[in-house]
Short mmCIF file of C-alpha atoms in Angstrom, two decimals:
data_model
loop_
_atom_site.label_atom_id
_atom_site.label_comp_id
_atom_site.label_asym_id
_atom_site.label_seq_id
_atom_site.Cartn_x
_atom_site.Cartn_y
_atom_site.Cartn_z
CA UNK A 707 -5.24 -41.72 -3.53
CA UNK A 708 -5.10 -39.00 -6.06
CA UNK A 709 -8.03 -37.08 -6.62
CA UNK A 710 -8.19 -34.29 -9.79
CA UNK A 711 -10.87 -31.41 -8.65
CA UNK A 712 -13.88 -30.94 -11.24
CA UNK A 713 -13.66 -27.11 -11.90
CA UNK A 714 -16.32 -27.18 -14.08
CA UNK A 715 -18.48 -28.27 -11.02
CA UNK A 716 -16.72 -25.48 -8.44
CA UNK A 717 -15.65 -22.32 -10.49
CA UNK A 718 -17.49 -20.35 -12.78
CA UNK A 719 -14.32 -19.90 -14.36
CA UNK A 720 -12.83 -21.66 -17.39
CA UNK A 721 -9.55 -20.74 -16.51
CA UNK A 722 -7.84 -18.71 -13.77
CA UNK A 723 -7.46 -15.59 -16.15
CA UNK A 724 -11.10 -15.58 -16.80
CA UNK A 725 -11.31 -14.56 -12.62
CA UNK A 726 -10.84 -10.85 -11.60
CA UNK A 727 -9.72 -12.03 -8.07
CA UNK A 728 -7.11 -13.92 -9.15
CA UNK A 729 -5.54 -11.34 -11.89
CA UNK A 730 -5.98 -8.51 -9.45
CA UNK A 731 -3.95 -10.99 -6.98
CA UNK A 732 -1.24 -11.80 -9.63
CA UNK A 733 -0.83 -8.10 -10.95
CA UNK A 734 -0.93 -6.95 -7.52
CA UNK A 735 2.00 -9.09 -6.29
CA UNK A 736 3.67 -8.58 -9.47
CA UNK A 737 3.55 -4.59 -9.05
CA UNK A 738 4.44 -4.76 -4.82
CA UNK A 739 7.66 -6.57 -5.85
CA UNK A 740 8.58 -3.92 -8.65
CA UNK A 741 7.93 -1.86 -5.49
CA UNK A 742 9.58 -3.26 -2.63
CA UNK A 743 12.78 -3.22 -5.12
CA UNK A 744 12.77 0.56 -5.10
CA UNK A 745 12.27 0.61 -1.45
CA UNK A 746 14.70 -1.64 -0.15
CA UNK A 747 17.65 0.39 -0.68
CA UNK A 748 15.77 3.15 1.40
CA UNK A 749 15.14 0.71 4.55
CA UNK A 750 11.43 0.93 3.58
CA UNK A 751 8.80 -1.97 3.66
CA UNK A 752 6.23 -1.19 1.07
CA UNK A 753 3.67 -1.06 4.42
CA UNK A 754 5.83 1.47 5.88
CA UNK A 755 6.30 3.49 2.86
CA UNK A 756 2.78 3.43 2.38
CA UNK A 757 2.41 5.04 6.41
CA UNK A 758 5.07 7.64 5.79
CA UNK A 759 3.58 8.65 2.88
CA UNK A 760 -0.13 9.20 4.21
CA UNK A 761 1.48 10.36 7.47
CA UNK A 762 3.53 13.22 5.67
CA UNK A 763 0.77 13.72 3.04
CA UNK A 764 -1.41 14.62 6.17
CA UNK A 765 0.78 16.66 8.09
CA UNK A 766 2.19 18.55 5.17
CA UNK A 767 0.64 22.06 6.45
CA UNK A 768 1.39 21.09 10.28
CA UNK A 769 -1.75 19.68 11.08
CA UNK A 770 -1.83 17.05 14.24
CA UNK A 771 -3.39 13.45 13.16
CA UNK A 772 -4.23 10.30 15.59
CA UNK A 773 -2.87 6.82 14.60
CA UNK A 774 -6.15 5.89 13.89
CA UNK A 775 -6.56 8.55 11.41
CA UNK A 776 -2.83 7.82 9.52
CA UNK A 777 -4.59 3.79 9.13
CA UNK A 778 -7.58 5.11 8.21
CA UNK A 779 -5.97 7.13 5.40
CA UNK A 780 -3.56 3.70 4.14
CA UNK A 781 -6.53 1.28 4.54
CA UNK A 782 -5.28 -0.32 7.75
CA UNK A 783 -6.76 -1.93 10.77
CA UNK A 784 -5.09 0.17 13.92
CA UNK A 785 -3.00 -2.68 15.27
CA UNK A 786 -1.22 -3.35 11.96
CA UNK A 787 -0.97 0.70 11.79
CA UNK A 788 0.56 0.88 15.84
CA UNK A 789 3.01 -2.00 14.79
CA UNK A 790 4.13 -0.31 11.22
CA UNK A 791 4.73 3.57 12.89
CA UNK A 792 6.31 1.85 15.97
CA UNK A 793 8.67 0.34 13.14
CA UNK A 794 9.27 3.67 11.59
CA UNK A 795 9.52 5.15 14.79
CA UNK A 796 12.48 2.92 15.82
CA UNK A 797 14.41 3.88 12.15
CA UNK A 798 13.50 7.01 13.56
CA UNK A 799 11.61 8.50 10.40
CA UNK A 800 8.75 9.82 12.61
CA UNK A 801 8.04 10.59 16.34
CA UNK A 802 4.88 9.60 18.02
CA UNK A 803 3.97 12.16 20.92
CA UNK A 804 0.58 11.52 23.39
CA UNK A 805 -1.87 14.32 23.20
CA UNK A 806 -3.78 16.04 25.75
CA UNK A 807 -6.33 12.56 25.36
CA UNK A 808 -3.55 9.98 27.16
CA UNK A 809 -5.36 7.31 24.95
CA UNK A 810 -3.82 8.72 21.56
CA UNK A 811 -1.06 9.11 19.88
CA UNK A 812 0.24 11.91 17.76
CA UNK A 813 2.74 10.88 14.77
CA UNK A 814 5.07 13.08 13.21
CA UNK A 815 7.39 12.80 10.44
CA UNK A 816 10.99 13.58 11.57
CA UNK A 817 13.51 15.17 9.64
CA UNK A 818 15.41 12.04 8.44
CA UNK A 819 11.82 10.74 7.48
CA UNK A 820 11.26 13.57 5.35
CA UNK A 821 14.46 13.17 3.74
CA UNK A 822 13.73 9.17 3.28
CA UNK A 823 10.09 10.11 1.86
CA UNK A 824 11.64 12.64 -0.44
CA UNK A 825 13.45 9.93 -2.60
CA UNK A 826 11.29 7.16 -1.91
CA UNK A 827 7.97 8.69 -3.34
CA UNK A 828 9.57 9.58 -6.74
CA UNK A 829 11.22 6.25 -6.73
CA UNK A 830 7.88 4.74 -6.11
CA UNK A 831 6.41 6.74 -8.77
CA UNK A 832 8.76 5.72 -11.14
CA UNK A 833 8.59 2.17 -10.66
CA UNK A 834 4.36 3.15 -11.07
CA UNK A 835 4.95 4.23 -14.61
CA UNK A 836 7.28 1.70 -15.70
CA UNK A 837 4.97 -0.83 -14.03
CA UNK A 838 1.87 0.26 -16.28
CA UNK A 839 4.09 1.78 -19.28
CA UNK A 840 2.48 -0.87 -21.29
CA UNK A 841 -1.02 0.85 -21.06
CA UNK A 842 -2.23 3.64 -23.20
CA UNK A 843 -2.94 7.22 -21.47
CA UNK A 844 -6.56 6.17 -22.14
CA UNK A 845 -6.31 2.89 -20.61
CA UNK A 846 -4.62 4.50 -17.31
CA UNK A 847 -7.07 7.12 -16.99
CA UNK A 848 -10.21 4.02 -16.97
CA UNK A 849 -8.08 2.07 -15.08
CA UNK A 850 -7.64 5.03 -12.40
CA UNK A 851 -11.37 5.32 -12.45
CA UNK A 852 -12.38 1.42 -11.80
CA UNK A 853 -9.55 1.80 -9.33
CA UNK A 854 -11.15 5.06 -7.64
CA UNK A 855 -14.70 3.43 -8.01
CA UNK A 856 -13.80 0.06 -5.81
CA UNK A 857 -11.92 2.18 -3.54
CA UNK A 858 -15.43 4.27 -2.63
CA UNK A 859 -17.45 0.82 -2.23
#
């Protein structure tokens, strides 16, 4: 047997597009394909591009960083973070060393990664403002700041 659901009983919601969680889920796998199009060419999952990126972002003046630090810094849990460098490790765009602590692991962005990073972050970029070309300067800059306001709850 067939049975409709009663929204109006279950969902505050009129319609889906009345729901923030489901427009931030439809925008936000709308934008990750635009993404993973750019990145594809570069043998770069949109996960690992987002590791190389905090990974070189943080080691930019030499400094040493822990896994744990590198998923802090891209919002992931450490075993997703372990599993994405180990990833990048084997394309060999970084090179994970142990420090003095045997426990930890040091990553490091080799030179190939560099090179990969240095055309896949304007790429990125690029695909950004295309993306979001249809809002005004004003509406990026509030959307930036709802953006940066969720991200410090």
């Amino acid at each position: 047997m067939n049975r409709s659901v009663d929204f109006k009983h279950i969902s505050i919601y009129q319609t889906p597009e009345e729901s923030p969680g489901y427009l931030l889920w439809w925008i936000s796998t709308q934008w990750r394909s635009s993404i993973e199009n750019v990145l594809k060419p570069l043998n770069l999952t949109h996960p690992q591009f987002v590791v190389l990126a905090s990974l070189g972002w943080m080691t930019r003046n030499g400094a040493k960083v822990s896994q744990v630090d590198v998923g802090r810094t891209a919002g992931l849990d450490p075993n997703t973070t372990s599993q994405i460098l180990r990833g990048l490790e084997t394309k060999k765009f970084i090179k994970r060393t142990r420090s003095t602590d045997e426990r930890t692991k040091n990553p490091m962005v080799t030179a190939l990664g560099s090179e990969i990073l240095a055309q896949a972050l304007p790429a990125v970029e690029k695909a950004d403002e295309q993306f979001f070309s249809i809002l005004s300067s004003k509406q990026m800059q509030d959307l930036l700041m709802l953006f940066q306001k969720l991200v410090a709850t």
